[in-house]
Amino acid sequence: SDVCSSDLVDREHRIEYINKLAYGLELDQVVGARVEDLMTVETRAEASAELDRVFETGDHGSFESALDGLGGPHQLTARLGPILGEGGGHGEGVVDRVTLIASDVTAQRKLEEHLRQSQKMQAIGTLAGGIAHDFNNLLTVILGAAELCEIDIDGNPAALESLTEITDAAERAAGLTRQLLAFSRKQVLQPKPVDLDGLVADMTK
């Protein structure tokens, strides 16, 4: 983690002491402020509930939250440790204060998210490769059957035109499967000139 700070928090969740200022915050923004008020709105509830639990049970605790600081939100993990009273304040054996040690894990969380995205892309590539192989097998059957039909129809112009459409469509589909296979193998696709007039004419048919 880039930054680690230690705070002392009272039963109202107010920060009494902090050993290091960070994230672009000033001393008067931190000391006297409630822990939750420094967090982003979406992450306040978890922090508040965990602090309450540590004060009530005397157990150690932790939570992950986000803090609005300089340069945008910072992802934090906080470790909580109870400090028992000594007869004064709230009574002996009662949690009087809690130490809060916060670590900035923003960079680590970004790396984890990048890894998750990479794993998703790898899974999609594997799926695309499997689909492409199966689809290619079907196209082989279609193109083979079209060739056999061309022999059997004995020069029928209307039938030949339909077969040509079938063959052209199957070959275009084969081109798509090659792109899918290239994606699944992380190959660099080779761009080539495209006859847009021809594409539009084919779509019109």
Short mmCIF file of C-alpha atoms in Angstrom, two decimals:
data_model
loop_
_atom_site.label_atom_id
_atom_site.label_comp_id
_atom_site.label_asym_id
_atom_site.label_seq_id
_atom_site.Cartn_x
_atom_site.Cartn_y
_atom_site.Cartn_z
CA SER A 1 0.00 0.00 0.00
CA ASP A 2 1.14 3.57 -0.68
CA VAL A 3 -0.06 5.21 2.55
CA CYS A 4 -0.69 3.86 6.05
CA SER A 5 -2.09 6.01 8.86
CA SER A 6 -3.09 5.32 12.46
CA ASP A 7 -6.10 7.01 14.07
CA LEU A 8 -7.64 7.04 17.54
CA VAL A 9 -11.45 6.99 17.42
CA ASP A 10 -13.92 7.64 20.26
CA ARG A 11 -17.33 6.02 20.83
CA GLU A 12 -19.01 8.67 18.66
CA HIS A 13 -16.71 7.57 15.84
CA ARG A 14 -14.87 10.90 16.02
CA ILE A 15 -11.15 10.96 15.30
CA GLU A 16 -9.18 12.20 18.31
CA TYR A 17 -5.70 11.70 16.90
CA ILE A 18 -4.03 10.83 13.60
CA ASN A 19 -0.32 10.13 13.13
CA LYS A 20 -0.14 10.98 9.43
CA LEU A 21 -2.17 13.22 7.12
CA ALA A 22 -2.64 11.96 3.61
CA TYR A 23 -4.88 12.08 0.53
CA GLY A 24 -4.68 15.89 0.42
CA LEU A 25 -6.62 16.29 3.71
CA GLU A 26 -5.88 18.99 6.31
CA LEU A 27 -5.66 18.44 10.08
CA ASP A 28 -8.90 20.32 10.79
CA GLN A 29 -10.70 18.13 8.25
CA VAL A 30 -9.72 14.97 10.09
CA VAL A 31 -9.37 15.56 13.85
CA GLY A 32 -12.86 15.92 15.31
CA ALA A 33 -14.56 14.53 12.23
CA ARG A 34 -16.57 11.30 12.29
CA VAL A 35 -14.89 8.46 10.41
CA GLU A 36 -17.95 7.92 8.23
CA ASP A 37 -18.05 11.57 7.13
CA LEU A 38 -14.62 11.17 5.51
CA MET A 39 -15.83 8.20 3.46
CA THR A 40 -17.74 8.26 0.20
CA VAL A 41 -21.52 8.07 0.66
CA GLU A 42 -21.69 4.57 -0.83
CA THR A 43 -19.24 3.11 1.72
CA ARG A 44 -20.24 4.85 4.96
CA ALA A 45 -22.71 2.23 6.21
CA GLU A 46 -20.20 -0.63 6.34
CA ALA A 47 -17.62 1.49 8.18
CA SER A 48 -20.16 2.68 10.74
CA ALA A 49 -21.56 -0.80 11.38
CA GLU A 50 -18.11 -2.32 11.88
CA LEU A 51 -17.05 0.42 14.31
CA ASP A 52 -20.24 -0.13 16.33
CA ARG A 53 -19.56 -3.86 16.42
CA VAL A 54 -16.02 -3.41 17.76
CA PHE A 55 -17.21 -0.99 20.46
CA GLU A 56 -20.02 -3.36 21.51
CA THR A 57 -18.11 -6.67 21.44
CA GLY A 58 -14.50 -5.70 22.12
CA ASP A 59 -13.42 -7.82 19.16
CA HIS A 60 -10.95 -6.70 16.53
CA GLY A 61 -12.47 -5.76 13.20
CA SER A 62 -11.84 -4.50 9.71
CA PHE A 63 -13.64 -2.92 6.79
CA GLU A 64 -12.91 -1.69 3.29
CA SER A 65 -14.11 1.71 2.24
CA ALA A 66 -13.37 4.65 -0.04
CA LEU A 67 -12.26 8.14 0.92
CA ASP A 68 -12.66 11.28 -1.18
CA GLY A 69 -9.25 12.88 -1.26
CA LEU A 70 -6.97 14.77 -3.55
CA GLY A 71 -6.94 13.19 -7.01
CA GLY A 72 -10.20 11.29 -6.53
CA PRO A 73 -11.43 8.42 -4.35
CA HIS A 74 -8.86 6.30 -2.52
CA GLN A 75 -9.70 2.68 -1.70
CA LEU A 76 -8.83 1.94 1.92
CA THR A 77 -8.68 -1.09 4.17
CA ALA A 78 -9.02 -0.35 7.87
CA ARG A 79 -8.02 -2.60 10.77
CA LEU A 80 -9.73 -1.87 14.08
CA GLY A 81 -8.43 -2.63 17.59
CA PRO A 82 -10.36 -2.02 20.83
CA ILE A 83 -8.90 -0.05 23.76
CA LEU A 84 -10.56 -0.93 27.08
CA GLY A 85 -11.36 1.72 29.70
CA GLU A 86 -9.68 1.67 33.12
CA GLY A 87 -12.52 2.61 35.44
CA GLY A 88 -13.06 6.13 34.15
CA GLY A 89 -14.96 7.31 31.13
CA HIS A 90 -17.33 4.50 30.18
CA GLY A 91 -16.23 2.04 32.83
CA GLU A 92 -13.59 -0.61 33.33
CA GLY A 93 -13.56 -3.36 30.71
CA VAL A 94 -15.73 -1.31 28.33
CA VAL A 95 -14.26 -0.34 24.97
CA ASP A 96 -13.44 3.32 25.39
CA ARG A 97 -11.65 3.98 22.10
CA VAL A 98 -10.68 2.15 18.94
CA THR A 99 -7.43 2.32 17.01
CA LEU A 100 -7.97 2.51 13.26
CA ILE A 101 -5.05 1.68 10.99
CA ALA A 102 -5.90 2.62 7.40
CA SER A 103 -3.95 1.44 4.37
CA ASP A 104 -4.35 2.82 0.85
CA VAL A 105 -4.95 -0.15 -1.49
CA THR A 106 -6.11 1.87 -4.51
CA ALA A 107 -3.28 0.69 -6.77
CA GLN A 108 -3.70 -2.90 -5.63
CA ARG A 109 -7.46 -2.87 -6.37
CA LYS A 110 -6.81 -1.42 -9.83
CA LEU A 111 -4.35 -4.23 -10.56
CA GLU A 112 -6.88 -6.80 -9.35
CA GLU A 113 -9.57 -5.32 -11.60
CA HIS A 114 -7.17 -5.37 -14.54
CA LEU A 115 -6.44 -9.04 -13.84
CA ARG A 116 -10.17 -9.86 -13.68
CA GLN A 117 -10.73 -8.13 -17.03
CA SER A 118 -7.81 -10.04 -18.56
CA GLN A 119 -9.24 -13.33 -17.30
CA LYS A 120 -12.65 -12.44 -18.76
CA MET A 121 -11.08 -11.67 -22.14
CA GLN A 122 -9.16 -14.94 -22.03
CA ALA A 123 -12.39 -16.84 -21.32
CA ILE A 124 -14.17 -15.03 -24.16
CA GLY A 125 -11.27 -15.86 -26.49
CA THR A 126 -11.47 -19.55 -25.58
CA LEU A 127 -15.23 -19.54 -26.18
CA ALA A 128 -14.84 -17.71 -29.49
CA GLY A 129 -12.25 -20.25 -30.64
CA GLY A 130 -14.55 -23.18 -29.83
CA ILE A 131 -17.50 -21.58 -31.61
CA ALA A 132 -15.35 -20.75 -34.63
CA HIS A 133 -14.16 -24.37 -34.98
CA ASP A 134 -17.71 -25.76 -34.75
CA PHE A 135 -19.04 -23.13 -37.15
CA ASN A 136 -16.22 -23.84 -39.59
CA ASN A 137 -17.19 -27.52 -39.64
CA LEU A 138 -20.77 -26.57 -40.53
CA LEU A 139 -19.58 -24.27 -43.30
CA THR A 140 -17.46 -27.07 -44.74
CA VAL A 141 -20.61 -29.19 -45.03
CA ILE A 142 -22.58 -26.30 -46.60
CA LEU A 143 -19.89 -25.52 -49.18
CA GLY A 144 -19.41 -29.22 -50.02
CA ALA A 145 -23.14 -29.74 -50.48
CA ALA A 146 -23.36 -26.63 -52.68
CA GLU A 147 -20.62 -28.01 -54.96
CA LEU A 148 -22.45 -31.31 -55.30
CA CYS A 149 -25.72 -29.52 -56.07
CA GLU A 150 -24.01 -27.49 -58.78
CA ILE A 151 -23.13 -30.75 -60.51
CA ASP A 152 -26.65 -32.16 -60.16
CA ILE A 153 -28.68 -29.18 -61.39
CA ASP A 154 -27.16 -29.43 -64.86
CA GLY A 155 -26.88 -25.74 -65.71
CA ASN A 156 -30.27 -24.52 -64.42
CA PRO A 157 -29.72 -20.72 -64.38
CA ALA A 158 -32.09 -19.94 -61.48
CA ALA A 159 -30.71 -22.75 -59.34
CA LEU A 160 -27.13 -21.75 -60.17
CA GLU A 161 -27.80 -18.18 -59.04
CA SER A 162 -29.19 -19.42 -55.72
CA LEU A 163 -26.22 -21.73 -55.25
CA THR A 164 -23.85 -18.84 -55.93
CA GLU A 165 -25.58 -16.82 -53.19
CA ILE A 166 -25.25 -19.76 -50.78
CA THR A 167 -21.58 -20.22 -51.62
CA ASP A 168 -20.75 -16.50 -51.33
CA ALA A 169 -22.53 -16.24 -47.97
CA ALA A 170 -20.73 -19.33 -46.65
CA GLU A 171 -17.34 -17.97 -47.74
CA ARG A 172 -18.04 -14.65 -46.01
CA ALA A 173 -19.00 -16.57 -42.89
CA ALA A 174 -15.74 -18.51 -43.18
CA GLY A 175 -13.94 -15.17 -43.14
CA LEU A 176 -15.70 -14.30 -39.89
CA THR A 177 -14.63 -17.59 -38.33
CA ARG A 178 -11.03 -16.80 -39.26
CA GLN A 179 -11.37 -13.49 -37.41
CA LEU A 180 -12.80 -15.28 -34.38
CA LEU A 181 -9.94 -17.78 -34.44
CA ALA A 182 -7.41 -14.94 -34.73
CA PHE A 183 -9.03 -13.23 -31.72
CA SER A 184 -8.95 -16.43 -29.67
CA ARG A 185 -5.25 -16.91 -30.50
CA LYS A 186 -4.45 -13.21 -29.90
CA GLN A 187 -3.17 -12.89 -33.47
CA VAL A 188 -2.92 -9.53 -35.20
CA LEU A 189 -5.71 -9.20 -37.76
CA GLN A 190 -4.54 -8.25 -41.24
CA PRO A 191 -6.57 -5.34 -42.65
CA LYS A 192 -7.33 -5.33 -46.36
CA PRO A 193 -9.21 -3.07 -48.81
CA VAL A 194 -12.99 -3.61 -48.95
CA ASP A 195 -15.22 -3.02 -51.96
CA LEU A 196 -18.05 -1.11 -50.28
CA ASP A 197 -20.11 -0.97 -53.49
CA GLY A 198 -19.90 -4.73 -53.73
CA LEU A 199 -20.93 -5.19 -50.10
CA VAL A 200 -23.97 -2.95 -50.53
CA ALA A 201 -24.95 -4.75 -53.72
CA ASP A 202 -24.72 -8.12 -51.95
CA MET A 203 -26.85 -6.85 -49.07
CA THR A 204 -29.44 -5.56 -51.52
CA LYS A 205 -29.80 -9.06 -52.94
#
